[in-house]
Coordinates of C-alpha atoms in Angstrom, one line a residue:
Chain A
M1 CA 30.8 -28.3 -13.9
S2 CA 28.9 -29.5 -11.0
A3 CA 25.1 -29.1 -10.7
H4 CA 25.9 -26.6 -7.9
G5 CA 27.9 -24.5 -10.3
L6 CA 25.0 -24.2 -12.7
E7 CA 22.7 -22.9 -10.0
P8 CA 23.2 -19.2 -10.8
V9 CA 22.5 -19.8 -14.5
R10 CA 19.3 -21.7 -13.7
S11 CA 18.1 -19.1 -11.2
T12 CA 18.7 -16.3 -13.7
L13 CA 16.8 -18.1 -16.4
G14 CA 14.1 -18.8 -13.9
W15 CA 14.0 -15.1 -13.1
L16 CA 13.7 -14.2 -16.8
E17 CA 11.1 -16.8 -17.5
E18 CA 8.9 -15.7 -14.5
R19 CA 8.8 -12.2 -16.0
A20 CA 9.0 -12.6 -19.8
G21 CA 7.4 -16.0 -20.1
L22 CA 9.2 -16.5 -23.5
G23 CA 10.0 -20.2 -22.9
G24 CA 6.4 -20.9 -22.2
A25 CA 5.3 -19.1 -25.3
V26 CA 7.9 -20.5 -27.7
A27 CA 8.0 -24.1 -26.5
P28 CA 4.6 -25.1 -27.9
V29 CA 5.5 -23.6 -31.2
L30 CA 8.8 -25.5 -31.4
E31 CA 7.3 -28.7 -30.2
H32 CA 4.0 -28.7 -32.2
P33 CA 3.4 -32.1 -33.8
V34 CA 3.8 -32.4 -37.5
P35 CA 3.3 -35.4 -39.8
R36 CA 6.3 -37.6 -39.8
S37 CA 6.5 -37.5 -43.6
T38 CA 7.3 -33.8 -43.5
A39 CA 10.7 -34.4 -41.9
S40 CA 12.1 -34.5 -45.5
W41 CA 14.9 -32.9 -47.4
W42 CA 12.3 -31.6 -49.8
Y43 CA 10.8 -29.5 -47.1
V44 CA 13.8 -27.4 -46.2
F45 CA 13.6 -24.6 -48.8
G46 CA 11.2 -22.4 -46.8
S47 CA 13.5 -22.3 -43.8
A48 CA 16.5 -21.8 -46.0
T49 CA 14.9 -18.8 -47.6
L50 CA 14.1 -17.4 -44.1
A51 CA 17.7 -17.9 -43.1
L52 CA 18.9 -16.0 -46.1
F53 CA 16.5 -13.2 -45.4
M54 CA 18.0 -12.9 -41.9
L55 CA 21.4 -12.8 -43.4
Q56 CA 20.3 -10.0 -45.8
I57 CA 18.9 -8.0 -42.8
A58 CA 22.1 -8.4 -40.9
T59 CA 24.4 -7.5 -43.8
G60 CA 22.0 -4.8 -45.0
I61 CA 22.1 -3.0 -41.7
C62 CA 25.9 -3.2 -41.7
L63 CA 26.1 -1.8 -45.2
A64 CA 23.7 1.1 -44.3
L65 CA 26.1 2.1 -41.6
V66 CA 28.5 3.3 -44.3
Y67 CA 26.5 3.6 -47.5
V68 CA 25.6 7.2 -48.5
P69 CA 22.1 7.2 -50.1
S70 CA 22.9 10.3 -52.2
A71 CA 23.4 10.5 -55.9
D72 CA 26.7 12.4 -55.5
G73 CA 28.1 10.2 -52.7
A74 CA 26.7 6.6 -53.2
Y75 CA 29.3 5.5 -55.7
Q76 CA 32.2 6.7 -53.6
S77 CA 30.8 5.1 -50.5
L78 CA 30.6 1.8 -52.4
L79 CA 34.2 2.1 -53.4
Y80 CA 35.0 2.9 -49.8
L81 CA 33.2 -0.2 -48.7
N82 CA 35.0 -2.3 -51.2
F83 CA 38.5 -1.1 -50.5
Q84 CA 38.8 0.7 -47.2
A85 CA 36.1 -0.2 -44.6
P86 CA 37.3 -3.3 -42.7
F87 CA 35.4 -6.3 -44.1
G88 CA 33.3 -3.9 -46.2
W89 CA 34.1 -5.9 -49.3
F90 CA 33.0 -9.1 -47.5
L91 CA 29.7 -7.7 -46.3
R92 CA 28.9 -6.3 -49.8
A93 CA 29.7 -9.7 -51.3
V94 CA 27.6 -11.6 -48.8
H95 CA 24.7 -9.2 -49.4
F96 CA 25.0 -9.6 -53.1
W97 CA 25.4 -13.4 -53.2
G98 CA 22.8 -13.7 -50.4
S99 CA 20.3 -11.8 -52.6
N100 CA 21.0 -14.1 -55.5
A101 CA 20.7 -17.2 -53.3
M102 CA 17.5 -15.9 -51.7
V103 CA 15.7 -15.5 -55.1
A104 CA 17.0 -18.9 -56.2
V105 CA 16.0 -20.8 -53.0
M106 CA 12.7 -19.0 -52.8
T107 CA 11.9 -20.1 -56.3
L108 CA 12.8 -23.7 -55.4
H109 CA 10.5 -23.4 -52.4
M110 CA 7.7 -22.2 -54.6
I111 CA 8.1 -24.9 -57.1
Q112 CA 8.3 -27.6 -54.4
V113 CA 5.2 -26.5 -52.6
F114 CA 3.3 -26.3 -55.9
L115 CA 4.4 -29.8 -57.0
W116 CA 3.6 -31.2 -53.6
G117 CA 0.1 -29.6 -53.8
A118 CA 0.7 -27.5 -50.6
H119 CA -1.3 -24.7 -52.2
K120 CA -4.5 -26.7 -52.0
Y121 CA -7.3 -26.5 -49.4
P122 CA -6.9 -25.3 -46.6
R123 CA -3.6 -23.6 -47.4
E124 CA -4.8 -21.2 -50.1
L125 CA -4.0 -18.1 -48.0
T126 CA -0.6 -19.4 -47.2
W127 CA 0.1 -19.6 -50.9
V128 CA -1.3 -16.1 -51.6
V129 CA 0.9 -14.6 -48.9
G130 CA 3.8 -16.5 -50.3
V131 CA 3.2 -15.0 -53.7
F132 CA 3.3 -11.5 -52.1
L133 CA 6.6 -12.5 -50.5
F134 CA 7.9 -13.6 -53.9
L135 CA 7.0 -10.3 -55.5
C136 CA 8.4 -8.3 -52.6
T137 CA 11.6 -10.2 -52.8
L138 CA 11.9 -9.5 -56.5
G139 CA 11.2 -5.8 -55.6
M140 CA 14.1 -6.0 -53.2
A141 CA 16.3 -7.4 -55.9
F142 CA 15.4 -4.6 -58.3
T143 CA 15.7 -1.8 -55.8
G144 CA 18.9 -3.2 -54.4
Q145 CA 20.4 -3.3 -57.9
I146 CA 19.6 0.5 -58.2
L147 CA 21.3 1.2 -54.9
R148 CA 24.5 -0.1 -56.5
W149 CA 24.5 3.4 -58.1
D150 CA 26.5 2.6 -61.2
Q151 CA 26.0 2.8 -64.9
D152 CA 23.8 -0.3 -64.9
A153 CA 21.7 1.2 -62.1
Y154 CA 21.2 4.5 -64.0
W155 CA 20.3 2.9 -67.3
G156 CA 18.3 0.2 -65.5
L157 CA 16.1 3.0 -64.2
G158 CA 15.8 4.3 -67.7
I159 CA 14.5 0.9 -68.8
G160 CA 12.1 0.8 -65.8
A161 CA 10.8 4.3 -66.6
S162 CA 10.5 3.4 -70.3
I163 CA 8.4 0.4 -69.4
A164 CA 6.2 2.4 -67.0
S165 CA 5.8 5.1 -69.7
R166 CA 4.0 2.7 -71.9
A167 CA 1.0 2.4 -69.6
P168 CA -1.8 4.2 -71.4
G169 CA -3.0 7.4 -69.8
V170 CA -1.0 7.2 -66.6
G171 CA 2.5 6.4 -68.1
D172 CA 3.9 9.9 -67.5
T173 CA 2.6 10.0 -63.9
L174 CA 4.1 6.5 -63.2
V175 CA 7.5 7.7 -64.5
H176 CA 7.4 10.7 -62.2
L177 CA 6.4 8.6 -59.3
L178 CA 9.1 6.0 -60.0
L179 CA 11.9 8.6 -60.5
G180 CA 10.7 11.1 -57.9
G181 CA 10.8 13.8 -60.6
P182 CA 11.0 14.3 -64.3
I183 CA 14.4 12.7 -64.7
I184 CA 16.8 10.1 -63.1
A185 CA 18.8 12.1 -60.5
G186 CA 19.3 12.6 -56.8
R187 CA 15.7 12.2 -55.8
T188 CA 15.5 8.9 -57.6
L189 CA 18.2 7.3 -55.5
S190 CA 16.7 8.6 -52.2
R191 CA 13.4 7.2 -53.1
F192 CA 14.8 3.7 -54.0
F193 CA 16.8 3.8 -50.8
A194 CA 13.7 4.4 -48.7
V195 CA 11.8 1.6 -50.5
H196 CA 14.7 -0.9 -50.3
V197 CA 15.6 -0.2 -46.7
F198 CA 12.3 0.7 -44.9
L199 CA 9.2 0.1 -46.9
V200 CA 9.6 -3.4 -48.5
P201 CA 11.6 -5.0 -45.6
G202 CA 8.8 -3.8 -43.3
V203 CA 6.2 -5.4 -45.5
L204 CA 8.3 -8.5 -45.8
I205 CA 8.7 -9.0 -42.1
G206 CA 5.0 -8.6 -41.5
M207 CA 4.2 -11.0 -44.3
I208 CA 6.7 -13.6 -43.2
G209 CA 5.1 -13.4 -39.8
L210 CA 1.7 -14.1 -41.3
H211 CA 3.1 -16.8 -43.5
L212 CA 4.6 -18.6 -40.6
W213 CA 1.5 -18.1 -38.5
L214 CA -0.6 -19.8 -41.2
V215 CA 1.9 -22.7 -41.4
L216 CA 1.6 -23.2 -37.7
R217 CA -2.1 -22.8 -37.6
I218 CA -3.0 -25.1 -40.5
G219 CA 0.0 -27.4 -40.2
I220 CA 2.8 -28.3 -42.6
N221 CA 1.6 -30.0 -45.8
E222 CA 1.8 -33.8 -45.4
W223 CA 3.7 -35.8 -48.0
P224 CA 1.2 -36.2 -50.8
M225 CA 0.2 -39.8 -51.7
P226 CA -1.2 -40.5 -55.1
G227 CA -4.9 -41.3 -54.8
R228 CA -5.3 -39.4 -51.5
V229 CA -7.7 -36.8 -52.9
V230 CA -8.2 -33.5 -51.0
T231 CA -11.8 -32.6 -50.3
R232 CA -13.1 -29.8 -48.2
D233 CA -15.2 -32.1 -46.0
T234 CA -12.6 -34.7 -45.0
Y235 CA -9.2 -33.1 -45.4
R236 CA -8.7 -31.4 -42.0
Q237 CA -10.0 -34.3 -40.0
R238 CA -7.8 -36.8 -41.8
Y239 CA -4.7 -34.5 -41.4
E240 CA -5.4 -34.2 -37.7
E241 CA -5.7 -37.9 -37.4
E242 CA -2.4 -38.5 -39.2
V243 CA -0.7 -36.0 -36.9
R244 CA -2.2 -37.6 -33.8
K245 CA -1.3 -41.2 -34.9
D246 CA 2.0 -40.7 -36.5
G247 CA 3.1 -37.1 -35.7
V248 CA 6.5 -36.0 -34.5
S249 CA 7.5 -32.9 -32.6
F250 CA 8.7 -30.3 -35.1
F251 CA 11.7 -29.5 -32.9
P252 CA 14.0 -31.4 -33.2
Y253 CA 12.7 -34.2 -35.4
A254 CA 11.7 -32.2 -38.5
A255 CA 13.9 -29.1 -37.7
R256 CA 17.1 -31.0 -37.9
K257 CA 17.1 -31.1 -41.7
D258 CA 16.0 -27.4 -41.8
M259 CA 18.9 -26.5 -39.6
V260 CA 21.4 -28.3 -41.8
A261 CA 19.9 -26.7 -44.9
C262 CA 20.1 -23.2 -43.4
G263 CA 23.7 -23.8 -42.5
V264 CA 24.5 -25.1 -46.0
V265 CA 22.9 -22.1 -47.8
V266 CA 24.6 -19.6 -45.5
L267 CA 27.9 -21.3 -45.9
A268 CA 27.5 -21.5 -49.7
V269 CA 26.8 -17.7 -49.7
V270 CA 29.9 -17.1 -47.6
L271 CA 31.9 -19.3 -49.9
C272 CA 30.8 -17.4 -53.0
A273 CA 31.5 -14.1 -51.2
L274 CA 35.0 -15.3 -50.4
L275 CA 35.7 -16.7 -53.9
F276 CA 34.1 -14.1 -56.1
G277 CA 34.0 -11.0 -53.9
P278 CA 31.6 -8.1 -54.1
F279 CA 29.7 -7.3 -57.4
G280 CA 30.5 -3.9 -58.8
P281 CA 30.0 -1.0 -58.6
H282 CA 30.7 -0.9 -62.3
G283 CA 31.1 2.3 -64.4
V284 CA 30.5 5.7 -62.6
P285 CA 26.8 6.8 -62.9
D286 CA 27.6 9.6 -65.3
P287 CA 24.9 9.7 -68.0
T288 CA 27.2 11.4 -70.5
L289 CA 29.5 8.3 -70.6
I290 CA 27.4 6.5 -73.1
D291 CA 29.8 3.7 -74.1
T292 CA 28.0 1.2 -71.9
A293 CA 25.9 -1.8 -72.4
P294 CA 23.6 -1.9 -69.4
K295 CA 22.5 -5.3 -68.2
P296 CA 20.3 -6.4 -65.3
D297 CA 21.2 -8.9 -62.6
F298 CA 20.4 -12.5 -63.3
Y299 CA 16.8 -12.5 -62.0
F300 CA 15.7 -10.0 -64.7
L301 CA 17.8 -11.4 -67.6
A302 CA 14.9 -13.4 -68.9
L303 CA 12.7 -10.3 -69.1
Y304 CA 15.6 -8.4 -70.7
A305 CA 15.9 -11.0 -73.4
L306 CA 12.1 -11.1 -73.9
F307 CA 12.2 -7.4 -74.7
A308 CA 14.6 -8.0 -77.5
L309 CA 12.8 -11.0 -79.0
L310 CA 9.2 -9.9 -78.9
P311 CA 7.8 -8.8 -82.2
P312 CA 7.7 -5.0 -81.8
W313 CA 3.9 -4.7 -82.4
T314 CA 3.1 -7.0 -79.5
E315 CA 5.6 -5.4 -77.1
T316 CA 3.5 -2.8 -75.3
M317 CA 0.7 -5.3 -74.9
V318 CA 3.0 -8.0 -73.5
I319 CA 5.0 -5.7 -71.3
L320 CA 1.8 -4.2 -69.7
V321 CA -0.6 -7.1 -69.7
G322 CA 1.9 -10.0 -69.4
P323 CA 3.0 -9.3 -65.8
V324 CA -0.5 -8.6 -64.7
L325 CA -1.7 -11.9 -66.1
A326 CA 1.3 -13.8 -64.7
I327 CA 0.8 -12.4 -61.2
A328 CA -2.9 -12.9 -61.4
A329 CA -2.4 -16.5 -62.4
L330 CA 0.0 -17.1 -59.5
F331 CA -2.6 -15.7 -57.0
L332 CA -5.4 -17.7 -58.6
V333 CA -3.7 -21.1 -58.6
P334 CA -5.1 -22.3 -55.3
F335 CA -8.6 -21.1 -56.2
L336 CA -8.6 -22.8 -59.6
A337 CA -7.1 -26.0 -58.3
G338 CA -7.8 -26.0 -54.6
T339 CA -8.9 -29.6 -54.2
G340 CA -8.3 -33.0 -55.8
E341 CA -5.0 -34.9 -56.3
K342 CA -2.0 -33.5 -54.5
S343 CA 0.8 -35.8 -55.7
W344 CA 2.7 -34.5 -58.7
K345 CA 2.5 -38.1 -60.0
R346 CA -1.1 -37.6 -60.7
R347 CA -0.9 -33.9 -61.9
P348 CA 0.7 -34.1 -65.4
V349 CA -0.5 -30.6 -66.3
A350 CA 1.0 -29.1 -63.2
V351 CA 4.3 -30.8 -63.8
L352 CA 4.3 -29.9 -67.5
G353 CA 3.5 -26.3 -66.6
V354 CA 6.4 -26.0 -64.2
L355 CA 8.7 -27.6 -66.8
V356 CA 7.6 -25.2 -69.5
I357 CA 8.0 -22.2 -67.3
V358 CA 11.4 -23.2 -66.0
L359 CA 12.7 -24.1 -69.4
T360 CA 11.4 -20.8 -70.9
V361 CA 12.8 -18.6 -68.2
A362 CA 16.2 -20.5 -68.3
T363 CA 16.4 -20.3 -72.1
L364 CA 15.6 -16.6 -72.1
A365 CA 18.1 -15.9 -69.3
G366 CA 20.7 -17.9 -71.3
L367 CA 20.0 -15.7 -74.3
G368 CA 20.2 -12.7 -72.0
V369 CA 23.7 -13.6 -71.2
A370 CA 24.7 -14.3 -74.8
V371 CA 22.8 -11.2 -76.2
P372 CA 22.9 -12.4 -79.9
W373 CA 20.7 -9.4 -80.8
S374 CA 23.1 -6.7 -79.6
P375 CA 25.4 -5.1 -82.2
K376 CA 29.0 -5.9 -81.6
M377 CA 30.1 -2.3 -81.4
D378 CA 33.9 -2.8 -81.8
A379 CA 33.9 -5.6 -84.5
W380 CA 34.6 -3.2 -87.3
T381 CA 38.0 -2.2 -85.8
A382 CA 38.7 -5.3 -83.7
A383 CA 37.7 -8.3 -85.7
P384 CA 40.2 -9.5 -88.3
T385 CA 39.1 -10.6 -91.8
P386 CA 39.8 -14.3 -92.2
V387 CA 42.8 -14.9 -94.4
R388 CA 40.9 -17.3 -96.7
Y389 CA 38.5 -14.5 -97.6
V390 CA 41.4 -12.3 -98.7
Q391 CA 43.6 -14.7 -100.6
G392 CA 43.4 -14.7 -104.3
R393 CA 40.9 -11.9 -104.5
T394 CA 40.9 -9.2 -107.2
P395 CA 41.6 -5.6 -106.2
L396 CA 37.9 -4.8 -106.6
E397 CA 37.0 -7.7 -104.3
L398 CA 39.6 -6.6 -101.8
Q399 CA 38.1 -3.1 -101.9
G400 CA 34.8 -4.7 -101.1
A401 CA 36.3 -6.4 -98.1
L402 CA 37.4 -3.0 -96.9
V403 CA 33.8 -1.7 -97.3
V404 CA 32.5 -4.5 -95.2
Q405 CA 34.9 -3.5 -92.5
N406 CA 34.7 0.3 -92.8
K407 CA 31.0 0.6 -93.2
Q408 CA 30.7 -1.5 -90.0
C409 CA 28.8 -4.3 -91.5
R410 CA 30.4 -6.6 -89.0
T411 CA 28.6 -4.8 -86.1
C412 CA 25.7 -7.1 -87.0
H413 CA 27.2 -9.7 -89.4
S414 CA 29.9 -12.1 -88.5
L415 CA 32.7 -13.3 -90.7
G416 CA 34.6 -16.4 -89.7
G417 CA 32.6 -16.5 -86.4
E418 CA 33.6 -13.0 -85.4
G419 CA 31.2 -10.0 -85.4
G420 CA 27.6 -9.4 -84.4
K421 CA 25.0 -12.0 -84.5
R422 CA 22.1 -9.6 -85.2
G423 CA 22.0 -10.4 -88.9
P424 CA 23.0 -13.6 -90.7
A425 CA 26.7 -14.5 -91.0
L426 CA 28.2 -13.4 -94.2
D427 CA 30.2 -16.7 -94.7
G428 CA 28.6 -18.5 -97.6
I429 CA 26.3 -15.5 -98.4
A430 CA 27.1 -16.1 -102.1
T431 CA 25.3 -19.4 -102.0
R432 CA 22.2 -17.8 -100.6
Q433 CA 21.7 -14.6 -102.6
T434 CA 22.3 -13.6 -106.2
R435 CA 24.2 -10.4 -107.2
D436 CA 20.9 -8.6 -107.7
Q437 CA 19.4 -9.7 -104.4
L438 CA 22.6 -8.6 -102.6
I439 CA 22.5 -5.1 -104.2
R440 CA 18.8 -4.8 -103.3
Q441 CA 19.4 -5.9 -99.8
V442 CA 22.3 -3.5 -99.2
L443 CA 20.5 -0.5 -100.8
Q444 CA 17.0 -0.9 -99.5
G445 CA 17.6 -2.9 -96.3
G446 CA 14.6 -4.7 -95.0
G447 CA 14.1 -7.8 -92.9
N448 CA 15.4 -5.9 -89.9
M449 CA 18.4 -4.4 -91.8
P450 CA 18.8 -0.7 -92.3
A451 CA 19.0 0.6 -95.9
Y452 CA 22.5 1.8 -97.0
G453 CA 21.4 3.4 -100.2
K454 CA 22.2 6.9 -99.1
N455 CA 25.4 5.9 -97.4
L456 CA 27.3 4.0 -100.1
S457 CA 28.5 5.3 -103.4
P458 CA 27.8 3.1 -106.5
A459 CA 31.5 2.2 -106.6
E460 CA 31.4 1.0 -103.0
V461 CA 28.2 -1.1 -103.6
N462 CA 29.9 -2.6 -106.6
A463 CA 33.0 -3.6 -104.7
L464 CA 31.0 -4.8 -101.7
V465 CA 28.8 -7.0 -103.8
A466 CA 31.8 -8.3 -105.8
F467 CA 33.4 -9.3 -102.5
M468 CA 30.3 -10.9 -101.1
Q469 CA 29.9 -13.0 -104.2
T470 CA 33.3 -14.7 -103.4
L471 CA 32.0 -15.8 -99.9
R472 CA 31.2 -19.4 -100.4
P473 CA 32.1 -22.5 -98.4
Chain B
M1 CA -24.5 2.1 -14.0
T2 CA -26.5 5.3 -14.4
P3 CA -27.8 6.3 -17.8
Q4 CA -25.7 9.5 -17.4
S5 CA -22.4 7.7 -17.0
Q6 CA -23.3 5.4 -19.9
S7 CA -23.8 8.3 -22.2
R8 CA -20.6 9.8 -21.0
R9 CA -18.7 6.6 -21.8
G10 CA -20.4 6.5 -25.2
F11 CA -19.3 10.1 -25.8
L12 CA -15.7 9.4 -24.8
F13 CA -15.6 6.4 -27.1
R14 CA -16.9 8.4 -30.0
L15 CA -14.5 11.3 -29.1
G16 CA -11.6 8.9 -29.1
I17 CA -12.5 7.6 -32.6
G18 CA -13.1 11.1 -33.8
L19 CA -9.8 12.5 -32.6
N20 CA -7.9 9.6 -34.1
V21 CA -9.6 10.0 -37.4
L22 CA -8.9 13.7 -37.4
G23 CA -5.2 13.0 -36.5
A24 CA -4.9 10.4 -39.2
A25 CA -6.4 12.8 -41.8
L26 CA -4.2 15.7 -40.7
V27 CA -1.1 13.6 -41.1
G28 CA -2.3 11.4 -43.9
I29 CA -3.3 14.0 -46.4
P30 CA 0.1 15.8 -46.4
V31 CA 1.8 12.3 -46.6
V32 CA -0.1 11.4 -49.7
G33 CA 0.7 14.8 -51.2
Y34 CA 4.3 14.4 -50.3
I35 CA 4.6 11.0 -51.9
F36 CA 2.6 11.7 -55.0
G37 CA 3.9 15.3 -55.4
P38 CA 6.5 14.4 -58.0
A39 CA 3.8 12.9 -60.1
R40 CA 2.3 16.3 -60.7
R41 CA 3.2 17.7 -64.1
R42 CA 3.8 21.2 -62.6
T43 CA 7.1 20.2 -61.3
D44 CA 8.5 19.4 -64.8
G45 CA 10.3 22.6 -65.4
Q46 CA 11.2 22.1 -69.0
S47 CA 13.5 25.0 -69.9
W48 CA 15.9 26.3 -72.5
I49 CA 19.5 25.2 -72.0
T50 CA 22.4 26.2 -74.1
L51 CA 24.7 23.6 -75.7
G52 CA 27.4 26.2 -76.5
P53 CA 28.4 28.0 -79.7
I54 CA 27.3 26.4 -82.9
G55 CA 31.0 26.5 -84.0
G56 CA 31.4 23.4 -81.8
F57 CA 29.2 21.4 -84.2
P58 CA 30.7 21.3 -87.7
A59 CA 28.2 21.1 -90.5
G60 CA 27.5 17.6 -91.8
Q61 CA 28.6 16.0 -88.5
T62 CA 26.8 14.4 -85.5
R63 CA 28.4 15.0 -82.2
L64 CA 27.7 14.3 -78.5
A65 CA 26.9 17.3 -76.5
T66 CA 26.2 17.5 -72.7
Y67 CA 24.3 19.9 -70.6
E68 CA 23.3 20.3 -66.9
N69 CA 19.8 19.3 -66.1
P70 CA 17.9 22.6 -65.3
V71 CA 15.8 20.9 -62.6
R72 CA 18.4 19.8 -60.1
V73 CA 19.1 19.4 -56.5
P74 CA 22.6 20.0 -55.1
W75 CA 23.2 16.3 -54.4
D76 CA 22.5 15.1 -57.9
G77 CA 26.3 14.7 -58.5
A78 CA 27.2 13.4 -62.0
T79 CA 23.6 12.5 -62.7
A80 CA 22.8 16.1 -63.2
K81 CA 24.6 15.9 -66.5
I82 CA 22.7 14.9 -69.6
A83 CA 24.0 13.9 -73.0
C84 CA 22.4 14.5 -76.4
W85 CA 23.3 13.9 -80.0
V86 CA 23.6 17.1 -82.1
R87 CA 23.4 16.7 -85.9
H88 CA 24.3 19.9 -87.7
I89 CA 22.7 19.6 -91.1
E90 CA 23.8 23.0 -92.5
G91 CA 23.5 26.7 -91.7
E92 CA 21.1 27.0 -88.8
R93 CA 19.4 23.7 -89.4
F94 CA 20.0 21.2 -86.7
Q95 CA 18.6 18.0 -85.2
V96 CA 19.1 17.4 -81.5
F97 CA 18.4 13.8 -80.4
A98 CA 18.0 12.4 -76.9
V99 CA 20.6 9.6 -76.3
N100 CA 17.8 7.5 -74.9
C101 CA 16.6 4.7 -77.3
A102 CA 12.9 5.0 -78.0
H103 CA 12.6 1.3 -77.2
L104 CA 13.6 1.1 -73.5
G105 CA 15.8 4.1 -72.9
C106 CA 19.4 2.7 -73.2
P107 CA 22.0 5.1 -74.6
V108 CA 22.4 4.9 -78.4
R109 CA 25.8 5.4 -80.0
W110 CA 26.6 7.2 -83.2
F111 CA 28.6 5.4 -85.9
A112 CA 29.7 8.0 -88.4
Q113 CA 31.0 5.4 -90.9
S114 CA 27.7 3.6 -91.3
R115 CA 25.8 6.8 -90.4
L116 CA 23.6 4.9 -87.9
F117 CA 22.7 5.2 -84.3
M118 CA 22.8 1.9 -82.6
C119 CA 21.5 0.7 -79.2
P120 CA 23.6 -1.7 -77.1
C121 CA 20.6 -3.2 -75.2
H122 CA 18.3 -4.8 -77.7
G123 CA 19.8 -3.8 -81.0
G124 CA 17.7 -0.9 -82.1
A125 CA 19.1 1.1 -85.1
Y126 CA 18.3 4.6 -86.4
Y127 CA 19.3 6.5 -89.5
E128 CA 21.3 9.8 -89.1
D129 CA 18.0 11.8 -89.2
G130 CA 16.8 9.9 -86.2
S131 CA 14.2 7.8 -88.0
R132 CA 13.9 4.1 -87.1
A133 CA 16.1 1.8 -89.2
S134 CA 15.6 -1.6 -87.6
G135 CA 15.1 -3.4 -84.4
P136 CA 12.5 -3.2 -81.7
P137 CA 12.1 0.6 -81.3
P138 CA 8.5 1.6 -82.0
R139 CA 9.5 5.1 -83.4
G140 CA 12.5 7.2 -84.2
L141 CA 14.8 8.9 -81.7
F142 CA 13.3 11.5 -79.4
E143 CA 14.1 14.9 -80.8
Y144 CA 14.6 18.1 -78.7
E145 CA 13.1 21.4 -79.7
Y146 CA 16.0 23.7 -80.5
R147 CA 16.8 27.3 -81.5
V148 CA 19.9 29.2 -82.5
R149 CA 20.3 32.5 -80.7
D150 CA 23.4 34.8 -80.8
G151 CA 25.4 32.1 -82.4
A152 CA 24.6 29.5 -79.7
L153 CA 22.5 26.4 -79.9
W154 CA 19.7 26.0 -77.3
V155 CA 17.5 23.1 -76.6
R156 CA 14.4 22.6 -74.4
G157 CA 15.0 19.9 -72.0
G158 CA 14.8 18.8 -68.4
Q159 CA 13.1 15.4 -68.3
L160 CA 13.6 11.8 -69.3
P161 CA 12.2 11.3 -72.8
T162 CA 9.8 8.4 -72.9
L163 CA 7.0 7.2 -75.2
S164 CA 4.4 8.9 -73.1
R165 CA 6.3 12.2 -73.0
P166 CA 8.8 12.5 -75.9
V167 CA 11.1 15.3 -74.7

């Protein structure tokens, strides 16, 4: 097209610019100089999180066009989205996988800025706002999981309410506030809808604005060099010098990698959506259908596992005080270690701390998937008795094998690898306990096993123990 | 600028602040009441609900019963229904348990063969009388108040049983 042909476009843009002045306002922001060292692949996670957030807003608005935020209609509207609304399944899938990706990429961003010392002077406030963003995003994840108004949502609320109820003095009030009434019902869903769709997103948008403003005002953290210690007197001057001497314009020099990363995460989400489709809704949210094993989405699996593994007497303390301490620690990080070495190569405690936290959370989440503490509810009817434990046994011992099955021992104890993992496997039990010990354990329980004294006849105990005495490698 | 016009401007400024504070209070107080209204205990509405004739619960057995939540709104849908475990001991002696585990509220299941309630979430177990058998629950199952009237079983319910407010 000739220069002449572009003239109408140019004059329209000129007309707009004269009135709105957007170009003049945005250009300095885009072109502000940043240290050359920040044009790194390690610095892309923040932009990628923002891209995912925008994806969540776009798909969230679309879903709200159809979703019915009412306890008697939500489930049906989700099925309608999945199976009837054009591309409804796709938008639900993108929103779900986008939320997973957002939590994951945001966590990477947080770890990266911490290891690169970006929380230190003068960026303490940026970190604090970032922690708020992190908590709000987890809040979005939990409330979003509730809007998927299925069995997991219903019982997830039960878990949330049970945790809130443990707060001394105000527990009951908190439960009522959370549920919007004395029980999980219609008012609860409306409440979570308002929080998920209006309240937290509003806060998030405001906070993201502040976060970005701080990044612009103070400048992107330069690549930390071992030995270049941060002090309050010299840091800003040195930073400005570095930018002046060896700075590049943010757009396009540093933004190129951000743009690639944004594209990659969005495409990854779309790919997951296409491959795996939408998540749920699972069982209908009917509280009288109790054959269900509620489980949270992945971001809360570690907590879910922790609740099973904590010694009961520590639980209320840990549940109530733990999160407060953890959140307080996050907020305090830049104030406790606001100056000094920035490079992770000179901060062994910081690196070790990150490693310990990541490994702990990952291990707990892995256990949350495997749920070794959960009784295997159908093992007594579904798990076969291994042939080698039946062959050559006396009638009394065979009777005992039936007791193991019929009295549902295998809900918690496995045989030949099948059954619950709550208690020890019964294979080889004869090598670990004597006849008297076995009788005592069955009758009186203990060590986290219920007592079966009232529930087994002497003949049944006799047969059961006779069978268990044959269980050796 | 005359002193008169200055004092008028000062008055207008103060009036502007005053009117806005008044407006914020007139809107804000009801908003706070609206949001925190559900936290007031008065709205609990615990009431007696029938679970049907006692013939539906054979002596010596534990069965699942359901009732409609007395405090409900028309759009509750299926969540208006609540389940509970009814153990008929003998005669007019019953125990009625909430399905919610005392640990974190998941629904416990009854296993008649081992005479245990078991929770799928974190493995809590209870004996048939609702007392804690093993696992993380800090106490036994939550038990409803009940009465038998005109051959029917009634329980007092209407709220989520939790540690701070056991039924």
